Structure formats: structure tokens, C-alpha cells
XYZ file of C-alpha atoms in Angstrom:
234
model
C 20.624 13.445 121.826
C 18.281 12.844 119.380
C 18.816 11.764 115.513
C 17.349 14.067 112.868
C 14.151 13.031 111.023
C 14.604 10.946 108.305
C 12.263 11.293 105.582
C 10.414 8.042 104.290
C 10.625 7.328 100.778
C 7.323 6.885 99.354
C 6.793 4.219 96.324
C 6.411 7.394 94.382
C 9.617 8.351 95.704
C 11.832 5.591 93.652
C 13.125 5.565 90.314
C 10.871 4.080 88.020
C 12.451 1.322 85.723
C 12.492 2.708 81.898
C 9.532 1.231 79.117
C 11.391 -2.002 77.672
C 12.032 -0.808 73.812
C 9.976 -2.131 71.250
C 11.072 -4.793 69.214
C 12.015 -4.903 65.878
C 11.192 -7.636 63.938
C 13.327 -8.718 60.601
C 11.137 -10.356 57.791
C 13.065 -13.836 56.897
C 15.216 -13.240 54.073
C 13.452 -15.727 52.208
C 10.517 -13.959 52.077
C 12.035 -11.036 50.896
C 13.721 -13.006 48.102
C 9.989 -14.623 47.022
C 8.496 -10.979 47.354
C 11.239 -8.889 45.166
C 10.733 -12.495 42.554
C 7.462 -12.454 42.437
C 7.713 -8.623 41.329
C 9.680 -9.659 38.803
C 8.303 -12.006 37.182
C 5.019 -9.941 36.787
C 7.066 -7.473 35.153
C 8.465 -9.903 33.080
C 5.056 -11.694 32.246
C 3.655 -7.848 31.575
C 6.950 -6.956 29.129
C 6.396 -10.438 27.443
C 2.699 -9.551 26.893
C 3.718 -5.806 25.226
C 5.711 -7.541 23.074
C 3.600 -9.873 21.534
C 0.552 -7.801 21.430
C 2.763 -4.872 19.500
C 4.330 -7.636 17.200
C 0.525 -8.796 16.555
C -0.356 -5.381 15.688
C 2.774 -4.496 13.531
C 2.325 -7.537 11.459
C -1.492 -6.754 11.117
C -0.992 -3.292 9.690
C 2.080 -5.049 7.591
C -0.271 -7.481 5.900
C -3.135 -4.647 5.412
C -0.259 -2.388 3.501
C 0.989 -5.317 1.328
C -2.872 -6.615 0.209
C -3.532 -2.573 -0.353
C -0.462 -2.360 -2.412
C -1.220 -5.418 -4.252
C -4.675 -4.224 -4.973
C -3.612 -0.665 -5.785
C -1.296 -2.405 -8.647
C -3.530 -4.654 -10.143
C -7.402 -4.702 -9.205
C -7.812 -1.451 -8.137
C -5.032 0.783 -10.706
C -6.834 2.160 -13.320
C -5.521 0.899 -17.023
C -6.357 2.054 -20.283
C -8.856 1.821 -22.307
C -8.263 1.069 -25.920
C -9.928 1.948 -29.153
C -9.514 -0.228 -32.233
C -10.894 0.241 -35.768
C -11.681 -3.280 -37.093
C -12.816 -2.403 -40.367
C -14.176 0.432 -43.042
C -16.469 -0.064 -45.811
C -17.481 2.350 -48.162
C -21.509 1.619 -49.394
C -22.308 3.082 -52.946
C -18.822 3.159 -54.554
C -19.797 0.242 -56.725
C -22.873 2.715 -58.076
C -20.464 5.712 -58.847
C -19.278 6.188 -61.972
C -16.236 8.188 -63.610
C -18.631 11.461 -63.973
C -20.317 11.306 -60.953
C -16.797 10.956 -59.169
C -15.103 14.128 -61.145
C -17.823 16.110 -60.566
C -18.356 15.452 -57.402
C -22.094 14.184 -57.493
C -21.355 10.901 -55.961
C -23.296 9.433 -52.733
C -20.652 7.600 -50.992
C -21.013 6.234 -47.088
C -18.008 4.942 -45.265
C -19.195 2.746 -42.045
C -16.250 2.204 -39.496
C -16.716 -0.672 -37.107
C -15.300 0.572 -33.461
C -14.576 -1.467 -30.505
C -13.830 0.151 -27.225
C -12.127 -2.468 -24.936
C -12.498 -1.817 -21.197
C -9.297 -3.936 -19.284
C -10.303 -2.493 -15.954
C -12.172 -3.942 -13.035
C -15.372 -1.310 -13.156
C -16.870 0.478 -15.849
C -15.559 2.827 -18.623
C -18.502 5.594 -19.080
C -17.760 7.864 -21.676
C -19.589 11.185 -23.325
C -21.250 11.372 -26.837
C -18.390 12.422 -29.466
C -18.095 12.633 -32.801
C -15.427 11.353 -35.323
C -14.025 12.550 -38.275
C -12.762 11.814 -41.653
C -10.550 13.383 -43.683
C -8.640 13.843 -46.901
C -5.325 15.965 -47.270
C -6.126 17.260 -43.829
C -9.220 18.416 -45.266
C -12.665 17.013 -43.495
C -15.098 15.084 -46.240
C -16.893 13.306 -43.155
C -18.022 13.084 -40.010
C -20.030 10.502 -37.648
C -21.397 11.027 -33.789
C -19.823 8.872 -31.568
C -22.699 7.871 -28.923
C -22.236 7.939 -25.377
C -22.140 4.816 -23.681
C -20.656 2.157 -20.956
C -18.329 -0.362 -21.768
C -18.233 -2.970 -18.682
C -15.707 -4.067 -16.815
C -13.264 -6.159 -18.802
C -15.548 -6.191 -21.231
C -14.921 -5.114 -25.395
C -18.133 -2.379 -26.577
C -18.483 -2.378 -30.903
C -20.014 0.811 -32.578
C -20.357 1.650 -36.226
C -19.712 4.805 -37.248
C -21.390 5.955 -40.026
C -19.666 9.241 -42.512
C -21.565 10.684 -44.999
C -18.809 11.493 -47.389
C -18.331 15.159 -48.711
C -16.852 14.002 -52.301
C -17.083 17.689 -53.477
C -14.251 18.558 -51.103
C -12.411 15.298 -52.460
C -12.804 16.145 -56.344
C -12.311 19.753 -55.680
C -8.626 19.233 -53.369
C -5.738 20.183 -55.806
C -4.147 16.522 -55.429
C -6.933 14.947 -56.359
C -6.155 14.690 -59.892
C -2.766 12.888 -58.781
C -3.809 10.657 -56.397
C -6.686 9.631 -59.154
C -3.822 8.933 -61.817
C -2.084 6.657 -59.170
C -5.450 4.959 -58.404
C -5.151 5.450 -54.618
C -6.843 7.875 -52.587
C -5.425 8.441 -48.871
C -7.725 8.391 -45.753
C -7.595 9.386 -42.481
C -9.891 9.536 -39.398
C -9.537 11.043 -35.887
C -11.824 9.765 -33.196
C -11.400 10.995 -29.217
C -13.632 9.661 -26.272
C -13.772 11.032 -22.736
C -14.878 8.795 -20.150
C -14.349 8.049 -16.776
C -13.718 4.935 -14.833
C -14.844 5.001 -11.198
C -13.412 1.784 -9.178
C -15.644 0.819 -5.642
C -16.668 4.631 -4.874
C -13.097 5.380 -4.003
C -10.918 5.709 -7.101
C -12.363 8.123 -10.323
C -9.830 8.527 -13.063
C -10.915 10.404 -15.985
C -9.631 9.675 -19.512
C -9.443 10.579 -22.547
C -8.750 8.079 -25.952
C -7.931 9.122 -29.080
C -7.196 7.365 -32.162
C -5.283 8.406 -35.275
C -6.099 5.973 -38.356
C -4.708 6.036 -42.010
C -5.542 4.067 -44.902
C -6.169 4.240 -48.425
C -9.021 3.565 -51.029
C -8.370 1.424 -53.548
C -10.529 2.893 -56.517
C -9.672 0.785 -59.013
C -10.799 -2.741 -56.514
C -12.923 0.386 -54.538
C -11.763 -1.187 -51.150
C -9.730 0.380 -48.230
C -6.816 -1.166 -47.827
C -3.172 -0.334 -46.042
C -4.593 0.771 -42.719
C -2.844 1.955 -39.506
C -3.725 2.992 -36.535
C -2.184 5.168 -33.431
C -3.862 5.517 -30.234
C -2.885 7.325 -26.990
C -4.657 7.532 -23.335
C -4.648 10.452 -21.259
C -5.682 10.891 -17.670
């Protein structure tokens, strides 16, 4: 009896072996260590570098406020100008005499000498003005003031020159009692507007004025007793 047919197994036939799995290779952990250091220090190196360039920067905008505050104080803040009446003289009172004076015929000229200090850094121009001069609030004078510029920390003089009214003098009711007492009382009001510009960048306008009072001395005929207020406006 014969034995049934075996089949042949072909190489095709067997199991092929599996693919060997790749590998997996671990990076030392040195080289981890280095890498994750190395990281951090270039953070730290980058965090060091903010640091001083925004300390650099705050302390440069630091200095530039305290030298513009410095400067805004004293070169660059505006200060006042001053007026100052250094003397009066009256020209022709020693030509007048006791008719000529109660009628009020007399040709008398008082000329004021006027300084206008400037204290500021730049110059002070002001506008032509006038002054005037009075007796028992009553006007008997009055002089132009001419425009000018008085430099930077630097003192301007003008004269002013009054043409006095003495009609308006002889013809006030308390004229006869100030005459008895031998003293006739004097004031003048002068105002300037100017401006002061500083570099281009600061212009301040401002007005002086200047209150004086004195007295005439007829019997010596010189002024005498004199006092002056002055006040700055911007």
C-alpha cells in the first residue's frame, strides 16, 4: 500500500524570522547635563546683559532730568527784572522866583535817571512807554520811556525827562499848605513791558512797574525823602 503524497516545503514555505528592532540609543547623561548648562548660562549671560543695559539707560535719563531741573531753576528760570530810580533833579528851579511860582509861569524840568537791571541769562526787550509825574494824584508831567534791550545780566540807565505843568501845581487846593510847610510831595509811576526769550525755547513776558514818592524841598529846591515800590508781573 502506498503512502500519501507529502507535499515539499518550499523555502517560501517557512516562517520567516521577524526584522531585529531598531535600537535605541540613550545620549550619555553627561551630555545632557552640559547641554541643559550651557542653556543656562546663555540665559543667564542674556538676563545679566538686560540688566545692565536698562540700568545704563535709567541712570542716563536720571542724570538728563536732574541737569534739566537744575537748569530750569537757575540758568534757564526766568527772574525779574528790576527798575530803580537813582536820582531826580529839577533844572530851572534856581531861576524861579516867588511870582513866577504863584502864578504858575515857571519853566521847571525834572530829569529822572532810570536803570533797568536785567538778572537773567538772555535779553530783556521791552516796548516804548511813557512815565508820569504827579502831584496830589494830579499829573504835572510826563516823559516817554524808549524802547530798548537790556542784555543779559546786564544794568540799562535812561533819563527821563518831565516837562513840569506848574499851573496844575499852583492851581491844586493844597498847594497853598504844602507851600507854608515848605515841602511839596512828588510822585511818579513808570511801567515797562518786555519780554525775555531764553535759547528759542522759553518766552516769558513781563511787565515792571514802579511806584516812587518824594518830596521837593523848596526852600534848599532839592528832592529829597524818596521811596520807591516796584512789582513784576508775568
Amino acid at each position: 500500500m502506498s503512502q500519501p503524497n507529502q507535499k515539499l516545503m518550499t523555502d517560501d514555505d517557512q516562517e520567516k524570522p521577524l526584522s531585529p528592532a531598531p535600537e535605541i540609543r540613550h545620549l550619555p547623561t553627561a551630555t545632557v547635563d552640559e547641554a541643559s548648562s550651557t542653556t543656562s548660562n546663555k540665559q543667564s549671560q542674556g538676563f545679566r546683559k538686560c540688566t545692565i543695559y536698562c540700568g545704563i539707560i535709567t541712570a542716563v535719563v536720571l542724570i538728563i532730568a536732574v541737569v534739566l531741573l537744575v537748569l530750569g531753576l537757575t540758568v534757564l528760570h526766568v527772574k525779574n527784572p528790576q527798575i530803580t530810580m537813582n536820582s531826580a533833579t529839577i533844572i530851572g528851579f534856581d531861576r524861579v522866583n516867588s511870582t513866577d511860582l504863584l502864578t504858575g509861569k515857571a519853566n521847571l524840568t525834572v530829569v529822572a535817571d532810570v536803570s533797568v537791571k536785567n538778572n537773567n541769562v538772555a535779553a530783556f526787550k521791552f516796548k516804548r512807554s511813557n512815565s508820569s509825574l504827579l502831584y496830589h494824584q494830579t499829573v504835572i508831567g510826563v516823559a516817554d520811556v524808549p524802547g530798548g534791550v537790556a542784555k543779559a545780566r546786564r544794568t540799562m540807565r535812561l533819563n527821563l525827562t518831565f516837562e513840569v505843568a506848574v499851573a496844575e501845581i499852583t492851581g491844586n487846593q493844597q498847594f497853598g499848605s504844602d507851600l507854608s510847610t515848605g515841602i511839596l510831595p512828588v510822585e511818579s509811576y513808570t511801567k515797562i513791558k518786555g519780554r525775555v526769550k531764553i535759547l528759542n525755547i522759553i518766552k516769558k513776558k513781563a511787565t515792571v512797574t514802579m511806584n516812587c514818592s518824594f518830596a521837593v524841598n523848596i526852600t534848599s529846591r532839592g528832592i529829597v525823602g524818596q521811596n520807591c515800590k516796584r512789582h513784576v508781573s508775568f
